[in-house]
Amino acid sequence: MNKPLPRSAVATDATWNLDDLFASRADWLAELSDIEASTETVVRHRGRLGEGAAVLQACLDARDALRARLQRAHIYAGLRNAEDGGDPARQADLASAGSVAARVEAALKFVDTEILALPDGTVEGYLRANPLLAVHRTDLDDLAALKPHMLPAQTEQVLGSLGEVLDAPYMTYSRSKMGDMRFEPFSDAAGTSHPNSFNLYEWTYEGSADTSVRRAAWASFCAGLAPYQNTLAATFATEVTKNIVLAKARGYPSAEHFLLQQHKVPFDLYTNVLDTIQAELAPHMRRYARLRQRVLGLDRLLFCDIKAPLDPGYAPRIGFDEAGTLIQDALAPMGADYVEMVRSAFQRRWIDRADNAGKGSGAFCASPYGVHPFILMTWTDSMRDAFILAHELGHAGHFTFAGRHQRFVNTCPAMPFVEAPSIMNEVLLARHILARGGDQRMRRWVLMQVLGTYHHNFVTHLLEAELQRQVYRLAEGGQPLTAALLNERKRAILQGFWGDAVAIDDGAAMTWMRQPHYYLGLYPYTYSVGLVAATALAAKADREGPSVFAGWLDVLRAGGTRPPLELMRMVGIDLASSQPVRDAVAYVGRMVDELEAGF
């Protein structure tokens, strides 16, 4: 295999077209400067929000417009850095965007503090008096819920100015991962040398059918992670300490309560998802692990083997253009407008699929308001890539439809809903392939891909969430967070889940170093919520027919105007009940049953 190309050498048609966002870096720099100057359009209302509904509306409209511009500028810098995180110039531009964002948000902080200082009932009176304020209703209600936790205005102003500092743990982690980590080449059983990187390991070697490649790549990957564990443990600890301090200062019972405030779900939903899935899913996943060990003829199943294909001789390939046709056909139940959005993503270079040195690992979708989404991934011509792309196109569709029907302030729902539209697309793709029929090997392969989705969300991310839960509670109890502690806790969590079905080695204990989610609040558990929602919706479509998806599009159009549980109630699904969680786990069990029978 060849070494990853430098960014300058990759084919243009394999990259996204950032000119749709800004025609040039010079245009971006000019916009960044003008954004900062335009804070005056909001600041001119300082001290006047008590004058009446019209003044409040003008202030909030101006802030909304300014934040939309700031989002676009910040995303542009982030996308360029994701292309090549090892480029100092791109790092500097991202830092500049972060600095401007911090200064702008600090300047706008007065808006929230002045609104909260208004006499009780004033905002409700304004809303009654001025129907044009209704677009800001959700934002104002969210702000009112924070009132008991707000600090004095001057303190809030200072915190607002420290945005860049408070985001430093995430930036440090990202720089280390994308710019500093290096992984030594390794040799397979035949003596062939292979390069290694974050992207190559996660996209190619982790699911390799060749045990010697899989295990040698794992050894190289872990050896590359190990020198950074103390630095990243300190970075993780800083993030945890930051949130604990803020939670205490704002009067929350715990950091978890503080971080869940913005999720707009009951605390019980968070704990129910964590507890129920770990307890009830583990027996099914252990059966699946033992099946993998038996079918592959392994003396023992190592942690690096848990994504090995059960049918190593069958690895369906698919090119990028062919995948585009397949995905569009699979998503046809979502309607013509949705499919046209997907077609545009393929035809108009919304997708960056090249593999190059310094490119961010994994996959993501960024959706700048008023433009179009941008998707990053690494395409390897595997059918699994099609599932990953369908997932990211789910995010793209969500924010495209929300952006068409909502103002910027109302586009983004609370975090527990965010993954539902993306996982829904994976479910539709799997069902489409299965419905086409074909040989039994393809059916087994698709079932394994679907189980891969459940593994990713119900195991990988959920166990990340369990580590977060334990780490925050240990830290609140005064326990220092070190690499040794994080390794020990992660190892214990993995051993508790997998039992004796999987051998948990030192590398597995370090997997907390692989994901950025620990720096994004309590993000990890929300993947499971999204998968539960998508599973329930797919089951509902099986019972009631494709008309269900018309309601689903209304949910997407609603953006962030309703809390997550209300959004799902729009399509008749009650996530406040534990039943959808148990139904999703039972569905996993039935898939494992079928694979056991098929092997």
GROMACS .gro file of C-alpha atoms in nm, residues 216-484:
model
  269
  216ALA     CA    1  -0.037  -0.624   1.352
  217ALA     CA    2  -0.219  -0.301   1.263
  218TRP     CA    3  -0.369  -0.298   1.614
  219ALA     CA    4  -0.026  -0.338   1.771
  220SER     CA    5   0.109  -0.050   1.560
  221PHE     CA    6  -0.196   0.164   1.638
  222CYS     CA    7  -0.171   0.109   2.013
  223ALA     CA    8   0.202   0.176   2.010
  224GLY     CA    9   0.128   0.508   1.842
  225LEU     CA   10  -0.135   0.601   2.100
  226ALA     CA   11   0.065   0.505   2.407
  227PRO     CA   12   0.313   0.798   2.416
  228TYR     CA   13   0.023   1.043   2.428
  229GLN     CA   14  -0.179   0.887   2.707
  230ASN     CA   15  -0.051   1.110   2.987
  231THR     CA   16  -0.095   1.427   2.782
  232LEU     CA   17  -0.444   1.331   2.670
  233ALA     CA   18  -0.540   1.215   3.019
  234ALA     CA   19  -0.447   1.562   3.146
  235THR     CA   20  -0.649   1.713   2.861
  236PHE     CA   21  -0.948   1.493   2.946
  237ALA     CA   22  -0.911   1.581   3.315
  238THR     CA   23  -0.911   1.951   3.231
  239GLU     CA   24  -1.236   1.912   3.039
  240VAL     CA   25  -1.394   1.727   3.331
  241THR     CA   26  -1.270   1.980   3.588
  242LYS     CA   27  -1.401   2.267   3.376
  243ASN     CA   28  -1.750   2.119   3.369
  244ILE     CA   29  -1.750   2.033   3.738
  245VAL     CA   30  -1.647   2.387   3.831
  246LEU     CA   31  -1.912   2.540   3.605
  247ALA     CA   32  -2.178   2.303   3.738
  248LYS     CA   33  -2.101   2.395   4.098
  249ALA     CA   34  -2.085   2.766   4.022
  250ARG     CA   35  -2.424   2.753   3.852
  251GLY     CA   36  -2.589   2.549   4.125
  252TYR     CA   37  -2.646   2.216   3.952
  253PRO     CA   38  -2.653   1.895   4.160
  254SER     CA   39  -2.377   1.746   3.943
  255ALA     CA   40  -2.182   1.796   3.623
  256GLU     CA   41  -2.410   1.542   3.453
  257HIS     CA   42  -2.715   1.751   3.540
  258PHE     CA   43  -2.536   2.061   3.410
  259LEU     CA   44  -2.441   1.898   3.080
  260LEU     CA   45  -2.787   1.744   3.034
  261GLN     CA   46  -2.965   2.078   3.075
  262GLN     CA   47  -2.921   2.160   2.708
  263HIS     CA   48  -3.039   1.811   2.603
  264LYS     CA   49  -3.394   1.884   2.718
  265VAL     CA   50  -3.462   1.528   2.830
  266PRO     CA   51  -3.533   1.387   3.177
  267PHE     CA   52  -3.229   1.267   3.373
  268ASP     CA   53  -3.406   0.932   3.400
  269LEU     CA   54  -3.392   0.885   3.022
  270TYR     CA   55  -3.013   0.920   3.031
  271THR     CA   56  -2.971   0.668   3.312
  272ASN     CA   57  -3.233   0.431   3.167
  273VAL     CA   58  -3.054   0.417   2.831
  274LEU     CA   59  -2.718   0.351   2.995
  275ASP     CA   60  -2.842   0.091   3.240
  276THR     CA   61  -3.091  -0.096   3.021
  277ILE     CA   62  -2.873  -0.134   2.715
  278GLN     CA   63  -2.566  -0.245   2.908
  279ALA     CA   64  -2.762  -0.502   3.107
  280GLU     CA   65  -2.983  -0.640   2.831
  281LEU     CA   66  -2.759  -0.608   2.526
  282ALA     CA   67  -2.448  -0.769   2.673
  283PRO     CA   68  -2.578  -1.131   2.648
  284HIS     CA   69  -2.660  -1.085   2.278
  285MET     CA   70  -2.324  -0.925   2.197
  286ARG     CA   71  -2.138  -1.196   2.386
  287ARG     CA   72  -2.319  -1.455   2.174
  288TYR     CA   73  -2.218  -1.261   1.865
  289ALA     CA   74  -1.855  -1.250   1.984
  290ARG     CA   75  -1.849  -1.626   2.046
  291LEU     CA   76  -2.000  -1.684   1.704
  292ARG     CA   77  -1.723  -1.475   1.551
  293GLN     CA   78  -1.456  -1.670   1.740
  294ARG     CA   79  -1.605  -2.002   1.629
  295VAL     CA   80  -1.653  -1.910   1.265
  296LEU     CA   81  -1.307  -1.757   1.231
  297GLY     CA   82  -1.143  -2.048   1.413
  298LEU     CA   83  -0.963  -1.829   1.666
  299ASP     CA   84  -0.825  -1.970   1.990
  300ARG     CA   85  -0.949  -1.656   2.160
  301LEU     CA   86  -1.117  -1.339   2.041
  302LEU     CA   87  -0.905  -1.031   2.101
  303PHE     CA   88  -1.053  -0.684   2.126
  304CYS     CA   89  -0.908  -0.603   1.784
  305ASP     CA   90  -1.104  -0.897   1.638
  306ILE     CA   91  -1.454  -0.786   1.732
  307LYS     CA   92  -1.515  -0.616   1.396
  308ALA     CA   93  -1.360  -0.891   1.184
  309PRO     CA   94  -1.594  -1.011   0.908
  310LEU     CA   95  -1.766  -1.341   0.976
  311ASP     CA   96  -1.741  -1.431   0.608
  312PRO     CA   97  -1.385  -1.320   0.519
  313GLY     CA   98  -1.416  -1.433   0.160
  314TYR     CA   99  -1.716  -1.210   0.098
  315ALA     CA  100  -1.651  -0.837   0.101
  316PRO     CA  101  -1.883  -0.666  -0.147
  317ARG     CA  102  -1.723  -0.369  -0.317
  318ILE     CA  103  -1.893  -0.063  -0.451
  319GLY     CA  104  -1.766   0.245  -0.627
  320PHE     CA  105  -1.857   0.595  -0.523
  321ASP     CA  106  -2.093   0.666  -0.815
  322GLU     CA  107  -2.264   0.330  -0.784
  323ALA     CA  108  -2.312   0.395  -0.414
  324GLY     CA  109  -2.480   0.722  -0.503
  325THR     CA  110  -2.742   0.540  -0.709
  326LEU     CA  111  -2.792   0.275  -0.441
  327ILE     CA  112  -2.838   0.530  -0.164
  328GLN     CA  113  -3.082   0.739  -0.367
  329ASP     CA  114  -3.291   0.431  -0.440
  330ALA     CA  115  -3.285   0.329  -0.074
  331LEU     CA  116  -3.399   0.671   0.042
  332ALA     CA  117  -3.682   0.698  -0.210
  333PRO     CA  118  -3.946   0.649   0.067
  334MET     CA  119  -3.833   0.987   0.201
  335GLY     CA  120  -3.974   1.161  -0.105
  336ALA     CA  121  -3.850   1.336  -0.420
  337ASP     CA  122  -3.717   1.648  -0.247
  338TYR     CA  123  -3.506   1.440  -0.013
  339VAL     CA  124  -3.366   1.229  -0.296
  340GLU     CA  125  -3.284   1.542  -0.495
  341MET     CA  126  -3.083   1.669  -0.197
  342VAL     CA  127  -2.886   1.343  -0.196
  343ARG     CA  128  -2.829   1.367  -0.572
  344SER     CA  129  -2.692   1.718  -0.528
  345ALA     CA  130  -2.446   1.596  -0.266
  346PHE     CA  131  -2.293   1.358  -0.521
  347GLN     CA  132  -2.307   1.583  -0.823
  348ARG     CA  133  -2.201   1.914  -0.668
  349ARG     CA  134  -1.904   1.801  -0.458
  350TRP     CA  135  -2.051   1.824  -0.112
  351ILE     CA  136  -1.849   1.515  -0.014
  352ASP     CA  137  -1.476   1.502   0.062
  353ARG     CA  138  -1.382   1.136   0.019
  354ALA     CA  139  -1.006   1.150  -0.053
  355ASP     CA  140  -0.746   0.995   0.175
  356ASN     CA  141  -0.457   1.231   0.241
  357ALA     CA  142  -0.201   1.295   0.510
  358GLY     CA  143  -0.336   1.504   0.796
  359LYS     CA  144  -0.702   1.450   0.712
  360GLY     CA  145  -0.936   1.413   1.005
  361SER     CA  146  -1.034   1.056   1.093
  362GLY     CA  147  -1.386   0.920   1.100
  363ALA     CA  148  -1.671   1.095   0.923
  364PHE     CA  149  -1.883   1.402   0.989
  365CYS     CA  150  -2.130   1.638   0.828
  366ALA     CA  151  -2.112   2.015   0.877
  367SER     CA  152  -2.414   2.220   0.771
  368PRO     CA  153  -2.350   2.595   0.741
  369TYR     CA  154  -2.680   2.779   0.745
  370GLY     CA  155  -2.787   2.919   0.411
  371VAL     CA  156  -2.533   2.721   0.206
  372HIS     CA  157  -2.538   2.339   0.194
  373PRO     CA  158  -2.391   2.056   0.400
  374PHE     CA  159  -2.033   1.933   0.365
  375ILE     CA  160  -1.943   1.570   0.439
  376LEU     CA  161  -1.599   1.437   0.528
  377MET     CA  162  -1.510   1.069   0.505
  378THR     CA  163  -1.250   0.842   0.346
  379TRP     CA  164  -1.381   0.629   0.059
  380THR     CA  165  -1.229   0.282   0.025
  381ASP     CA  166  -1.476   0.124  -0.224
  382SER     CA  167  -1.628  -0.099   0.044
  383MET     CA  168  -2.001  -0.142   0.088
  384ARG     CA  169  -1.952  -0.030   0.447
  385ASP     CA  170  -1.855   0.310   0.309
  386ALA     CA  171  -2.204   0.332   0.157
  387PHE     CA  172  -2.359   0.286   0.501
  388ILE     CA  173  -2.133   0.551   0.652
  389LEU     CA  174  -2.216   0.794   0.374
  390ALA     CA  175  -2.590   0.724   0.408
  391HIS     CA  176  -2.552   0.809   0.777
  392GLU     CA  177  -2.385   1.142   0.709
  393LEU     CA  178  -2.640   1.222   0.439
  394GLY     CA  179  -2.901   1.178   0.712
  395HIS     CA  180  -2.743   1.469   0.897
  396ALA     CA  181  -2.728   1.659   0.569
  397GLY     CA  182  -3.096   1.600   0.499
  398HIS     CA  183  -3.195   1.695   0.851
  399PHE     CA  184  -3.025   2.033   0.846
  400THR     CA  185  -3.114   2.101   0.484
  401PHE     CA  186  -3.484   2.060   0.558
  402ALA     CA  187  -3.460   2.245   0.890
  403GLY     CA  188  -3.266   2.527   0.724
  404ARG     CA  189  -3.530   2.567   0.455
  405HIS     CA  190  -3.812   2.602   0.707
  406GLN     CA  191  -3.653   2.762   1.014
  407ARG     CA  192  -3.451   3.066   1.101
  408PHE     CA  193  -3.094   2.997   1.212
  409VAL     CA  194  -3.186   3.017   1.580
  410ASN     CA  195  -3.431   2.728   1.535
  411THR     CA  196  -3.242   2.488   1.309
  412CYS     CA  197  -3.061   2.268   1.559
  413PRO     CA  198  -3.252   2.032   1.792
  414ALA     CA  199  -3.121   1.925   2.128
  415MET     CA  200  -2.843   1.669   2.111
  416PRO     CA  201  -3.038   1.348   2.191
  417PHE     CA  202  -3.230   1.384   1.864
  418VAL     CA  203  -2.937   1.469   1.637
  419GLU     CA  204  -2.837   1.111   1.551
  420ALA     CA  205  -3.188   0.982   1.477
  421PRO     CA  206  -3.213   1.113   1.116
  422SER     CA  207  -2.869   0.979   1.026
  423ILE     CA  208  -2.925   0.632   1.169
  424MET     CA  209  -3.266   0.622   1.002
  425ASN     CA  210  -3.087   0.640   0.667
  426GLU     CA  211  -2.866   0.344   0.757
  427VAL     CA  212  -3.176   0.144   0.845
  428LEU     CA  213  -3.340   0.232   0.512
  429LEU     CA  214  -3.029   0.137   0.317
  430ALA     CA  215  -3.006  -0.202   0.490
  431ARG     CA  216  -3.374  -0.277   0.431
  432HIS     CA  217  -3.347  -0.175   0.066
  433ILE     CA  218  -3.056  -0.411   0.003
  434LEU     CA  219  -3.232  -0.697   0.182
  435ALA     CA  220  -3.551  -0.637  -0.013
  436ARG     CA  221  -3.366  -0.681  -0.342
  437GLY     CA  222  -3.310  -1.045  -0.253
  438GLY     CA  223  -2.997  -1.214  -0.379
  439ASP     CA  224  -2.789  -1.488  -0.228
  440GLN     CA  225  -2.773  -1.582   0.137
  441ARG     CA  226  -2.421  -1.448   0.173
  442MET     CA  227  -2.536  -1.097   0.087
  443ARG     CA  228  -2.819  -1.122   0.339
  444ARG     CA  229  -2.575  -1.232   0.608
  445TRP     CA  230  -2.338  -0.952   0.513
  446VAL     CA  231  -2.611  -0.690   0.540
  447LEU     CA  232  -2.719  -0.826   0.877
  448MET     CA  233  -2.359  -0.795   0.991
  449GLN     CA  234  -2.350  -0.434   0.869
  450VAL     CA  235  -2.669  -0.357   1.060
  451LEU     CA  236  -2.522  -0.522   1.368
  452GLY     CA  237  -2.216  -0.306   1.308
  453THR     CA  238  -2.438   0.000   1.337
  454TYR     CA  239  -2.584  -0.129   1.664
  455HIS     CA  240  -2.234  -0.215   1.788
  456HIS     CA  241  -2.112   0.134   1.703
  457ASN     CA  242  -2.397   0.309   1.881
  458PHE     CA  243  -2.510   0.064   2.150
  459VAL     CA  244  -2.163  -0.061   2.244
  460THR     CA  245  -1.879   0.170   2.139
  461HIS     CA  246  -2.053   0.499   2.211
  462LEU     CA  247  -2.263   0.373   2.500
  463LEU     CA  248  -1.956   0.243   2.680
  464GLU     CA  249  -1.794   0.581   2.618
  465ALA     CA  250  -2.096   0.728   2.794
  466GLU     CA  251  -2.052   0.484   3.082
  467LEU     CA  252  -1.690   0.592   3.116
  468GLN     CA  253  -1.802   0.954   3.124
  469ARG     CA  254  -2.058   0.877   3.394
  470GLN     CA  255  -1.797   0.705   3.609
  471VAL     CA  256  -1.524   0.962   3.548
  472TYR     CA  257  -1.741   1.258   3.639
  473ARG     CA  258  -1.859   1.092   3.958
  474LEU     CA  259  -1.505   0.992   4.055
  475ALA     CA  260  -1.377   1.344   3.990
  476GLU     CA  261  -1.662   1.499   4.189
  477GLY     CA  262  -1.561   1.268   4.472
  478GLY     CA  263  -1.208   1.410   4.465
  479GLN     CA  264  -1.037   1.134   4.263
  480PRO     CA  265  -0.752   1.269   4.043
  481LEU     CA  266  -0.792   1.168   3.679
  482THR     CA  267  -0.478   1.009   3.538
  483ALA     CA  268  -0.399   0.787   3.243
  484ALA     CA  269  -0.372   0.492   3.480
   0.00000   0.00000   0.00000
